[in-house]
mmCIF file of C-alpha atoms and ligand atoms in Angstrom:
data_model
loop_
_atom_site.group_PDB
_atom_site.id
_atom_site.type_symbol
_atom_site.label_atom_id
_atom_site.label_comp_id
_atom_site.label_asym_id
_atom_site.label_seq_id
_atom_site.Cartn_x
_atom_site.Cartn_y
_atom_site.Cartn_z
ATOM 1 C CA UNK U 23 12.801 4.409 -28.780
ATOM 2 C CA UNK U 24 11.419 7.706 -28.906
ATOM 3 C CA UNK U 25 13.964 10.378 -30.123
ATOM 4 C CA UNK U 26 16.085 12.125 -27.901
ATOM 5 C CA UNK U 27 15.453 15.873 -27.762
ATOM 6 C CA UNK U 28 18.334 17.826 -28.544
ATOM 7 C CA UNK U 29 17.370 20.692 -25.731
ATOM 8 C CA UNK U 30 17.424 17.561 -23.173
ATOM 9 C CA UNK U 31 19.877 18.791 -20.480
ATOM 10 C CA UNK U 32 21.844 16.278 -18.469
ATOM 11 C CA UNK U 33 24.840 17.755 -15.992
ATOM 12 C CA UNK U 34 23.941 17.253 -11.924
ATOM 13 C CA UNK U 35 24.465 21.014 -11.734
ATOM 14 C CA UNK U 36 23.458 22.659 -14.394
ATOM 15 C CA UNK U 37 19.773 20.972 -13.843
ATOM 16 C CA UNK U 38 19.647 21.992 -10.340
ATOM 17 C CA UNK U 39 20.394 26.004 -11.385
ATOM 18 C CA UNK U 40 17.647 25.482 -14.107
ATOM 19 C CA UNK U 41 15.266 24.069 -11.350
ATOM 20 C CA UNK U 42 16.419 27.120 -8.602
ATOM 21 C CA UNK U 43 15.622 29.945 -11.260
ATOM 22 C CA UNK U 44 12.277 31.898 -11.093
ATOM 23 C CA UNK U 45 13.240 32.879 -15.156
ATOM 24 C CA UNK U 46 12.436 28.930 -15.845
ATOM 25 C CA UNK U 47 9.206 28.525 -15.738
ATOM 26 C CA UNK U 48 6.838 25.282 -16.144
ATOM 27 C CA UNK U 49 4.681 25.113 -19.153
ATOM 28 C CA UNK U 50 1.733 25.967 -18.505
ATOM 29 C CA UNK U 51 -1.765 24.477 -18.543
ATOM 30 C CA UNK U 52 -4.304 26.661 -20.897
ATOM 31 C CA UNK U 53 -7.226 28.525 -19.224
ATOM 32 C CA UNK U 54 -10.130 27.380 -19.510
ATOM 33 C CA UNK U 55 -14.125 29.099 -19.660
ATOM 34 C CA UNK U 56 -15.398 30.085 -15.960
ATOM 35 C CA UNK U 57 -18.354 27.743 -16.633
ATOM 36 C CA UNK U 58 -16.124 24.557 -17.853
ATOM 37 C CA UNK U 59 -15.630 22.233 -14.678
ATOM 38 C CA UNK U 60 -14.576 19.034 -13.020
ATOM 39 C CA UNK U 61 -12.818 17.986 -17.025
ATOM 40 C CA UNK U 62 -9.031 17.165 -17.459
ATOM 41 C CA UNK U 63 -8.497 21.179 -18.789
ATOM 42 C CA UNK U 64 -10.186 22.584 -16.109
ATOM 43 C CA UNK U 65 -7.736 20.070 -13.685
ATOM 44 C CA UNK U 66 -5.138 21.311 -14.780
ATOM 45 C CA UNK U 67 -5.585 25.564 -14.707
ATOM 46 C CA UNK U 68 -6.652 24.883 -11.179
ATOM 47 C CA UNK U 69 -3.554 23.129 -10.243
ATOM 48 C CA UNK U 70 -0.066 24.591 -8.743
ATOM 49 C CA UNK U 71 1.785 21.814 -10.900
ATOM 50 C CA UNK U 72 1.179 23.790 -14.296
ATOM 51 C CA UNK U 73 0.964 27.580 -12.997
ATOM 52 C CA UNK U 74 3.815 29.922 -11.931
ATOM 53 C CA UNK U 75 4.313 32.908 -9.679
ATOM 54 C CA UNK U 76 1.519 34.365 -7.399
ATOM 55 C CA UNK U 77 -0.781 31.458 -8.016
ATOM 56 C CA UNK U 78 1.749 28.348 -7.932
ATOM 57 C CA UNK U 79 2.651 30.021 -4.576
ATOM 58 C CA UNK U 80 -0.570 30.026 -3.311
ATOM 59 C CA UNK U 81 -1.644 26.310 -4.453
ATOM 60 C CA UNK U 82 1.446 24.812 -3.213
ATOM 61 C CA UNK U 83 0.539 26.046 0.229
ATOM 62 C CA UNK U 84 -3.142 24.658 -0.307
ATOM 63 C CA UNK U 85 -1.025 21.375 -1.381
ATOM 64 C CA UNK U 86 0.822 20.944 1.403
ATOM 65 C CA UNK U 87 -1.506 21.623 3.533
ATOM 66 C CA UNK U 88 -3.643 18.804 2.201
ATOM 67 C CA UNK U 89 -0.348 17.092 2.541
ATOM 68 C CA UNK U 90 -0.006 17.328 6.078
ATOM 69 C CA UNK U 91 -3.167 15.635 6.417
ATOM 70 C CA UNK U 92 -1.553 12.490 5.208
ATOM 71 C CA UNK U 93 0.834 11.054 7.943
ATOM 72 C CA UNK U 94 2.970 8.897 5.935
ATOM 73 C CA UNK U 95 3.349 6.291 8.596
ATOM 74 C CA UNK U 96 -0.566 5.697 8.311
ATOM 75 C CA UNK U 97 -0.404 5.302 4.213
ATOM 76 C CA UNK U 98 2.439 2.811 5.176
ATOM 77 C CA UNK U 99 0.289 0.406 7.098
ATOM 78 C CA UNK U 100 -3.131 1.189 5.473
ATOM 79 C CA UNK U 101 -1.621 0.474 2.220
ATOM 80 C CA UNK U 102 0.681 -2.787 3.331
ATOM 81 C CA UNK U 103 -2.857 -3.965 4.629
ATOM 82 C CA UNK U 104 -4.634 -3.964 1.770
ATOM 83 C CA UNK U 105 -2.121 -5.366 -0.321
ATOM 84 C CA UNK U 106 -1.993 -8.122 1.220
ATOM 85 C CA UNK U 107 -5.716 -7.963 0.889
ATOM 86 C CA UNK U 108 -5.205 -7.444 -2.978
ATOM 87 C CA UNK U 109 -2.608 -10.175 -3.078
ATOM 88 C CA UNK U 110 -4.734 -12.603 -0.581
ATOM 89 C CA UNK U 111 -7.790 -12.595 -3.815
ATOM 90 C CA UNK U 112 -5.293 -13.002 -6.300
ATOM 91 C CA UNK U 113 -3.648 -16.143 -4.640
ATOM 92 C CA UNK U 114 -7.360 -17.042 -4.187
ATOM 93 C CA UNK U 115 -7.642 -17.210 -7.914
ATOM 94 C CA UNK U 116 -4.068 -18.685 -8.652
ATOM 95 C CA UNK U 117 -5.112 -21.640 -6.226
ATOM 96 C CA UNK U 118 -8.012 -21.921 -7.919
ATOM 97 C CA UNK U 119 -6.312 -22.115 -11.550
ATOM 98 C CA UNK U 120 -3.901 -24.935 -10.367
ATOM 99 C CA UNK U 121 -6.987 -26.909 -9.363
ATOM 100 C CA UNK U 122 -8.710 -26.418 -12.242
ATOM 101 C CA UNK U 123 -5.238 -27.367 -14.064
ATOM 102 C CA UNK U 124 -3.739 -24.266 -14.703
ATOM 103 C CA UNK U 125 -1.240 -21.944 -14.177
ATOM 104 C CA UNK U 126 -0.295 -18.182 -14.677
ATOM 105 C CA UNK U 127 2.051 -16.123 -12.479
ATOM 106 C CA UNK U 128 0.446 -12.802 -10.825
ATOM 107 C CA UNK U 129 1.084 -9.348 -12.637
ATOM 108 C CA UNK U 130 2.148 -7.284 -9.195
ATOM 109 C CA UNK U 131 1.669 -3.709 -10.882
ATOM 110 C CA UNK U 132 -2.339 -4.038 -10.708
ATOM 111 C CA UNK U 133 -1.512 -3.823 -7.148
ATOM 112 C CA UNK U 134 1.495 -1.273 -7.412
ATOM 113 C CA UNK U 135 -1.052 1.310 -9.129
ATOM 114 C CA UNK U 136 -3.936 0.529 -7.352
ATOM 115 C CA UNK U 137 -2.893 0.401 -3.904
ATOM 116 C CA UNK U 138 -1.621 3.652 -3.552
ATOM 117 C CA UNK U 139 -4.412 5.340 -5.191
ATOM 118 C CA UNK U 140 -7.067 3.556 -2.711
ATOM 119 C CA UNK U 141 -5.139 4.095 -0.335
ATOM 120 C CA UNK U 142 -5.015 7.767 -0.347
ATOM 121 C CA UNK U 143 -8.007 8.562 -1.733
ATOM 122 C CA UNK U 144 -9.739 7.733 1.496
ATOM 123 C CA UNK U 145 -7.449 9.294 2.792
ATOM 124 C CA UNK U 146 -8.589 12.110 1.043
ATOM 125 C CA UNK U 147 -11.414 11.797 2.276
ATOM 126 C CA UNK U 148 -13.293 9.588 0.075
ATOM 127 C CA UNK U 149 -16.224 7.089 0.774
ATOM 128 C CA UNK U 150 -15.344 3.408 1.370
ATOM 129 C CA UNK U 151 -18.386 2.902 -1.090
ATOM 130 C CA UNK U 152 -16.815 5.377 -4.302
ATOM 131 C CA UNK U 153 -12.795 3.970 -2.532
ATOM 132 C CA UNK U 154 -12.730 1.907 -6.062
ATOM 133 C CA UNK U 155 -14.915 3.680 -8.432
ATOM 134 C CA UNK U 156 -12.312 6.909 -7.197
ATOM 135 C CA UNK U 157 -9.295 4.149 -8.106
ATOM 136 C CA UNK U 158 -10.621 3.504 -12.177
ATOM 137 C CA UNK U 159 -10.857 6.491 -12.548
ATOM 138 C CA UNK U 160 -7.975 7.815 -11.545
ATOM 139 C CA UNK U 161 -6.474 5.257 -13.420
ATOM 140 C CA UNK U 162 -8.632 5.736 -16.519
ATOM 141 C CA UNK U 163 -7.148 10.072 -16.382
ATOM 142 C CA UNK U 164 -3.719 9.551 -14.889
ATOM 143 C CA UNK U 165 -1.903 9.848 -18.801
ATOM 144 C CA UNK U 166 -3.495 12.671 -19.543
ATOM 145 C CA UNK U 167 -2.635 14.839 -16.644
ATOM 146 C CA UNK U 168 0.554 15.829 -17.560
ATOM 147 C CA UNK U 169 0.553 15.816 -21.108
ATOM 148 C CA UNK U 170 -3.385 16.143 -22.532
ATOM 149 C CA UNK U 171 -2.228 14.733 -26.087
ATOM 150 C CA UNK U 172 -1.869 11.066 -23.976
ATOM 151 C CA UNK U 173 -5.334 11.067 -22.694
ATOM 152 C CA UNK U 174 -7.353 7.891 -22.789
ATOM 153 C CA UNK U 175 -10.916 8.066 -24.318
ATOM 154 C CA UNK U 176 -11.865 8.273 -19.717
ATOM 155 C CA UNK U 177 -10.438 10.875 -18.926
ATOM 156 C CA UNK U 178 -12.757 13.693 -18.531
ATOM 157 C CA UNK U 179 -15.266 11.509 -16.513
ATOM 158 C CA UNK U 180 -12.500 10.289 -14.712
ATOM 159 C CA UNK U 181 -11.628 13.431 -13.618
ATOM 160 C CA UNK U 182 -15.798 14.376 -13.171
ATOM 161 C CA UNK U 183 -15.796 11.504 -11.038
ATOM 162 C CA UNK U 184 -13.108 12.658 -8.853
ATOM 163 C CA UNK U 185 -14.471 15.706 -8.288
ATOM 164 C CA UNK U 186 -17.858 14.447 -7.068
ATOM 165 C CA UNK U 187 -16.717 11.957 -4.430
ATOM 166 C CA UNK U 188 -13.608 14.641 -2.937
ATOM 167 C CA UNK U 189 -16.015 17.810 -2.922
ATOM 168 C CA UNK U 190 -17.520 19.982 -1.940
ATOM 169 C CA UNK U 191 -14.500 22.221 -2.044
ATOM 170 C CA UNK U 192 -13.600 24.960 -3.972
ATOM 171 C CA UNK U 193 -11.978 24.220 -6.985
ATOM 172 C CA UNK U 194 -8.477 24.972 -6.572
ATOM 173 C CA UNK U 195 -9.147 23.219 -2.798
ATOM 174 C CA UNK U 196 -10.765 20.453 -4.920
ATOM 175 C CA UNK U 197 -8.174 20.091 -8.096
ATOM 176 C CA UNK U 198 -5.777 20.327 -5.829
ATOM 177 C CA UNK U 199 -7.214 17.005 -3.920
ATOM 178 C CA UNK U 200 -7.739 15.477 -7.452
ATOM 179 C CA UNK U 201 -4.576 16.121 -8.684
ATOM 180 C CA UNK U 202 -2.531 14.743 -5.369
ATOM 181 C CA UNK U 203 -4.375 10.944 -6.865
ATOM 182 C CA UNK U 204 -3.133 12.587 -10.213
ATOM 183 C CA UNK U 205 0.259 13.226 -9.167
ATOM 184 C CA UNK U 206 1.057 10.700 -7.488
ATOM 185 C CA UNK U 207 -0.829 7.790 -9.551
ATOM 186 C CA UNK U 208 1.863 6.609 -12.269
ATOM 187 C CA UNK U 209 5.555 8.119 -10.168
ATOM 188 C CA UNK U 210 4.679 5.803 -7.089
ATOM 189 C CA UNK U 211 3.686 2.519 -8.876
ATOM 190 C CA UNK U 212 7.199 3.044 -10.909
ATOM 191 C CA UNK U 213 8.882 3.290 -7.838
ATOM 192 C CA UNK U 214 7.247 0.547 -6.130
ATOM 193 C CA UNK U 215 7.752 -1.877 -9.611
ATOM 194 C CA UNK U 216 11.784 -1.126 -9.889
ATOM 195 C CA UNK U 217 11.988 -1.530 -5.951
ATOM 196 C CA UNK U 218 9.980 -5.308 -6.553
ATOM 197 C CA UNK U 219 13.352 -5.471 -9.347
ATOM 198 C CA UNK U 220 15.987 -4.120 -7.007
ATOM 199 C CA UNK U 221 14.428 -6.386 -4.578
ATOM 200 C CA UNK U 222 13.586 -9.697 -6.089
ATOM 201 C CA UNK U 223 16.792 -9.438 -8.611
ATOM 202 C CA UNK U 224 19.514 -7.880 -6.436
ATOM 203 C CA UNK U 225 22.385 -9.343 -3.583
ATOM 204 C CA UNK U 226 21.558 -7.315 -1.125
ATOM 205 C CA UNK U 227 17.995 -8.515 -0.997
ATOM 206 C CA UNK U 228 17.774 -11.202 2.335
ATOM 207 C CA UNK U 229 15.237 -13.655 1.302
ATOM 208 C CA UNK U 230 14.317 -13.371 5.128
ATOM 209 C CA UNK U 231 13.500 -9.814 4.607
ATOM 210 C CA UNK U 232 16.148 -8.576 6.651
ATOM 211 C CA UNK U 233 16.504 -5.432 4.656
ATOM 212 C CA UNK U 234 14.263 -2.734 4.860
ATOM 213 C CA UNK U 235 11.717 -1.743 2.639
ATOM 214 C CA UNK U 236 12.343 2.054 3.060
ATOM 215 C CA UNK U 237 15.921 0.649 2.193
ATOM 216 C CA UNK U 238 15.295 -0.751 -0.579
ATOM 217 C CA UNK U 239 13.374 2.447 -1.440
ATOM 218 C CA UNK U 240 15.839 4.931 -1.016
ATOM 219 C CA UNK U 241 18.616 3.027 -3.224
ATOM 220 C CA UNK U 242 15.824 2.685 -5.826
ATOM 221 C CA UNK U 243 15.744 6.207 -5.842
ATOM 222 C CA UNK U 244 19.502 6.678 -6.634
ATOM 223 C CA UNK U 245 19.711 3.607 -8.459
ATOM 224 C CA UNK U 246 16.908 2.970 -10.404
ATOM 225 C CA UNK U 247 14.941 6.613 -10.237
ATOM 226 C CA UNK U 248 10.907 6.331 -11.737
ATOM 227 C CA UNK U 249 11.390 10.155 -13.174
ATOM 228 C CA UNK U 250 13.713 11.090 -15.984
ATOM 229 C CA UNK U 251 12.781 14.014 -17.161
ATOM 230 C CA UNK U 252 10.768 17.097 -16.647
ATOM 231 C CA UNK U 253 10.155 20.606 -18.825
ATOM 232 C CA UNK U 254 10.936 24.225 -18.431
ATOM 233 C CA UNK U 255 10.046 27.324 -20.709
ATOM 234 C CA UNK U 256 13.761 28.963 -20.916
ATOM 235 C CA UNK U 257 14.010 32.777 -20.781
ATOM 236 C CA UNK U 258 14.126 33.256 -24.372
ATOM 237 C CA UNK U 259 11.164 30.988 -25.177
ATOM 238 C CA UNK U 260 12.799 27.746 -26.307
ATOM 239 C CA UNK U 261 11.346 24.354 -24.335
ATOM 240 C CA UNK U 262 13.849 22.348 -22.725
ATOM 241 C CA UNK U 263 13.981 19.514 -21.344
ATOM 242 C CA UNK U 264 16.240 18.457 -17.622
ATOM 243 C CA UNK U 265 17.476 14.614 -16.790
ATOM 244 C CA UNK U 266 15.891 14.275 -13.334
ATOM 245 C CA UNK U 267 17.457 10.661 -12.665
ATOM 246 C CA UNK U 268 19.710 12.141 -10.290
ATOM 247 C CA UNK U 269 17.258 14.163 -8.208
ATOM 248 C CA UNK U 270 14.412 12.244 -9.055
ATOM 249 C CA UNK U 271 11.927 13.869 -6.601
ATOM 250 C CA UNK U 272 12.871 16.979 -8.440
ATOM 251 C CA UNK U 273 14.505 20.211 -6.636
ATOM 252 C CA UNK U 274 14.821 23.808 -6.517
ATOM 253 C CA UNK U 275 11.757 26.011 -6.082
ATOM 254 C CA UNK U 276 9.060 23.576 -6.490
ATOM 255 C CA UNK U 277 10.332 19.744 -5.271
ATOM 256 C CA UNK U 278 7.593 17.196 -5.336
ATOM 257 C CA UNK U 279 5.895 17.580 -1.894
ATOM 258 C CA UNK U 280 4.414 14.612 -1.864
ATOM 259 C CA UNK U 281 8.248 12.341 -1.494
ATOM 260 C CA UNK U 282 7.939 11.230 2.067
ATOM 261 C CA UNK U 283 3.830 9.586 1.817
ATOM 262 C CA UNK U 284 5.148 8.530 -1.462
ATOM 263 C CA UNK U 285 8.492 6.326 -0.042
ATOM 264 C CA UNK U 286 5.846 5.354 2.710
ATOM 265 C CA UNK U 287 2.804 4.411 0.317
ATOM 266 C CA UNK U 288 5.858 2.055 -1.569
ATOM 267 C CA UNK U 289 7.488 0.807 0.911
ATOM 268 C CA UNK U 290 3.986 -0.905 2.827
ATOM 269 C CA UNK U 291 3.465 -2.673 -0.826
ATOM 270 C CA UNK U 292 6.471 -3.960 -0.650
ATOM 271 C CA UNK U 293 6.447 -4.756 2.668
ATOM 272 C CA UNK U 294 3.273 -6.982 1.778
ATOM 273 C CA UNK U 295 4.681 -7.570 -1.384
ATOM 274 C CA UNK U 296 8.556 -9.452 -0.579
ATOM 275 C CA UNK U 297 6.752 -11.312 2.849
ATOM 276 C CA UNK U 298 5.011 -13.442 0.262
ATOM 277 C CA UNK U 299 6.279 -13.152 -3.801
ATOM 278 C CA UNK U 300 9.155 -14.510 -5.565
ATOM 279 C CA UNK U 301 9.403 -13.060 -9.225
ATOM 280 C CA UNK U 302 8.857 -15.518 -11.886
ATOM 281 C CA UNK U 303 10.299 -15.984 -15.271
ATOM 282 C CA UNK U 304 10.514 -13.562 -17.437
ATOM 283 C CA UNK U 305 11.584 -11.248 -19.613
ATOM 284 C CA UNK U 306 10.970 -7.618 -17.744
ATOM 285 C CA UNK U 307 10.025 -4.644 -20.156
ATOM 286 C CA UNK U 308 9.728 -1.033 -19.537
ATOM 287 C CA UNK U 309 6.371 0.646 -20.462
ATOM 288 C CA UNK U 310 7.886 3.292 -23.526
ATOM 289 C CA UNK U 311 7.893 6.932 -21.855
ATOM 290 C CA UNK U 312 10.573 8.681 -21.682
ATOM 291 C CA UNK U 313 9.833 10.974 -18.577
ATOM 292 C CA UNK U 314 9.106 7.655 -16.579
ATOM 293 C CA UNK U 315 10.527 4.105 -16.218
ATOM 294 C CA UNK U 316 7.751 1.843 -15.250
ATOM 295 C CA UNK U 317 7.367 -1.855 -15.776
ATOM 296 C CA UNK U 318 4.726 -2.711 -17.383
ATOM 297 C CA UNK U 319 4.095 -5.409 -15.826
ATOM 298 C CA UNK U 320 5.803 -7.853 -13.049
ATOM 299 C CA UNK U 321 5.554 -11.422 -13.232
ATOM 300 C CA UNK U 322 5.564 -13.158 -9.476
ATOM 301 C CA UNK U 323 4.854 -16.035 -7.560
ATOM 302 C CA UNK U 324 3.233 -16.896 -4.147
ATOM 303 C CA UNK U 325 6.237 -18.684 -1.698
ATOM 304 C CA UNK U 326 3.585 -19.101 0.570
ATOM 305 C CA UNK U 327 6.281 -17.915 2.975
ATOM 306 C CA UNK U 328 3.800 -15.730 4.626
HETATM 307 C C1 HEM H 417 2.045 10.270 -2.959
HETATM 308 C C2 HEM H 417 2.621 10.040 -3.835
HETATM 309 C C3 HEM H 417 2.920 11.460 -4.630
HETATM 310 C C4 HEM H 417 2.278 12.941 -3.893
HETATM 311 C C5 HEM H 417 0.760 12.942 -3.787
HETATM 312 C C6 HEM H 417 2.986 13.774 -5.156
HETATM 313 C C7 HEM H 417 2.693 14.955 -5.645
HETATM 314 C C8 HEM H 417 2.926 16.315 -6.493
HETATM 315 C C9 HEM H 417 3.145 17.486 -6.420
HETATM 316 C C10 HEM H 417 1.571 18.222 -5.838
HETATM 317 C C11 HEM H 417 3.378 17.253 -7.256
HETATM 318 C C12 HEM H 417 3.657 19.460 -8.549
HETATM 319 C C13 HEM H 417 4.773 20.221 -7.246
HETATM 320 C C14 HEM H 417 4.252 21.970 -7.851
HETATM 321 O O1 HEM H 417 4.285 22.271 -9.015
HETATM 322 O O2 HEM H 417 5.501 22.790 -7.232
HETATM 323 C C15 HEM H 417 5.093 17.391 -7.451
HETATM 324 C C16 HEM H 417 5.692 17.387 -8.530
HETATM 325 C C17 HEM H 417 7.295 16.591 -8.752
HETATM 326 N N1 HEM H 417 7.043 14.469 -8.647
HETATM 327 FE FE1 HEM H 417 5.576 14.439 -6.818
HETATM 328 N N2 HEM H 417 3.834 13.320 -5.679
HETATM 329 C C18 HEM H 417 3.912 11.910 -5.499
HETATM 330 C C19 HEM H 417 4.797 10.922 -6.237
HETATM 331 C C20 HEM H 417 5.997 11.478 -6.175
HETATM 332 C C21 HEM H 417 6.881 10.285 -7.684
HETATM 333 C C22 HEM H 417 7.340 8.411 -6.275
HETATM 334 C C23 HEM H 417 8.526 10.987 -7.818
HETATM 335 C C24 HEM H 417 9.284 10.650 -8.073
HETATM 336 C C25 HEM H 417 10.195 9.602 -7.803
HETATM 337 C C26 HEM H 417 7.644 12.072 -7.364
HETATM 338 C C27 HEM H 417 8.434 13.064 -8.435
HETATM 339 C C28 HEM H 417 7.887 14.572 -8.952
HETATM 340 C C29 HEM H 417 9.186 15.756 -9.340
HETATM 341 C C30 HEM H 417 10.046 15.196 -10.103
HETATM 342 C C31 HEM H 417 8.317 16.482 -9.883
HETATM 343 C C32 HEM H 417 8.412 18.052 -9.405
HETATM 344 C C33 HEM H 417 8.653 17.951 -11.974
HETATM 345 C C34 HEM H 417 8.886 19.669 -11.739
HETATM 346 O O3 HEM H 417 9.658 20.221 -10.608
HETATM 347 O O4 HEM H 417 8.789 19.812 -12.870
HETATM 348 N N3 HEM H 417 6.606 12.603 -7.445
HETATM 349 N N4 HEM H 417 4.174 16.032 -7.113
#
């Protein structure tokens, strides 16, 4: 079990006050040489997420402009359609397995992770032929984006691939687009996983699908939030850890600008999964992260109610 940091601030009012206070800065990404391009260090050094002041204001504006191109209603229907296709494939595989005398539930976290990344990549301009490669690249690099110490061996190659398929564009715009995919990846997958557990196990879930996916997601954001912590540098130079369980999209000076898109992508995946799957028998387990509450896997079976 990870140990609790002794600088953890949990009171909602105090957390919100710090997030609104310009004297508390985000831990910055180190700068990279001007000759460096397309690495994880380059990406972190060029996005809004890891800087402050005027540079942040400028990049935040670029971020919001890019997000304004991503219509939530279209993201939801695209996510539902693609999740449906992924489930078709998984169901076919399971059918063949069953015909061969085997039986195996399906880990729907694969859909929770891949579908939002694929839909966002397409909406940001990735060509159809490069889409699956872009999803692999996001998954290979996402762990190193918030914390380079956790970067896997494919992190730099993943960013390099994304830079090739999301460009050409100047460094900040290119990094912003890649950053949107990285920001969305684990947080949205965790939101989907937690919302599916809520829907499958909660009394309020109507088996006929009467409760809208949007309502399930709103309930999940309040009662089982996916993003749990962030950090700030205090004016005295120390680092504080902020508990975000009462404001999982952040608050104050720089809340998540992708909240509408995240809710829409999650709702689309839920629309597809809840229409035809049920929870398989299993012991639920979560990834060992203090910042993110994400099911390690989530086994479902096909109900054939489609
Ligand atoms: C489409 C999916 C998403 C996109 C495109 C997105 C994008 C972003 C971006 C660009 C930032 C940096 C903003 C800045 O520093 O100015 C950010 C911050 C943040 N995002 Fe998201 N995000 C997504 C999903 C989510 C989800 C599902 C959650 C949690 C429910 C979440 C929680 C946060 C939080 C808490 C921050 C602020 C961190 C801090 O202040 O330290 N995001 N997001």
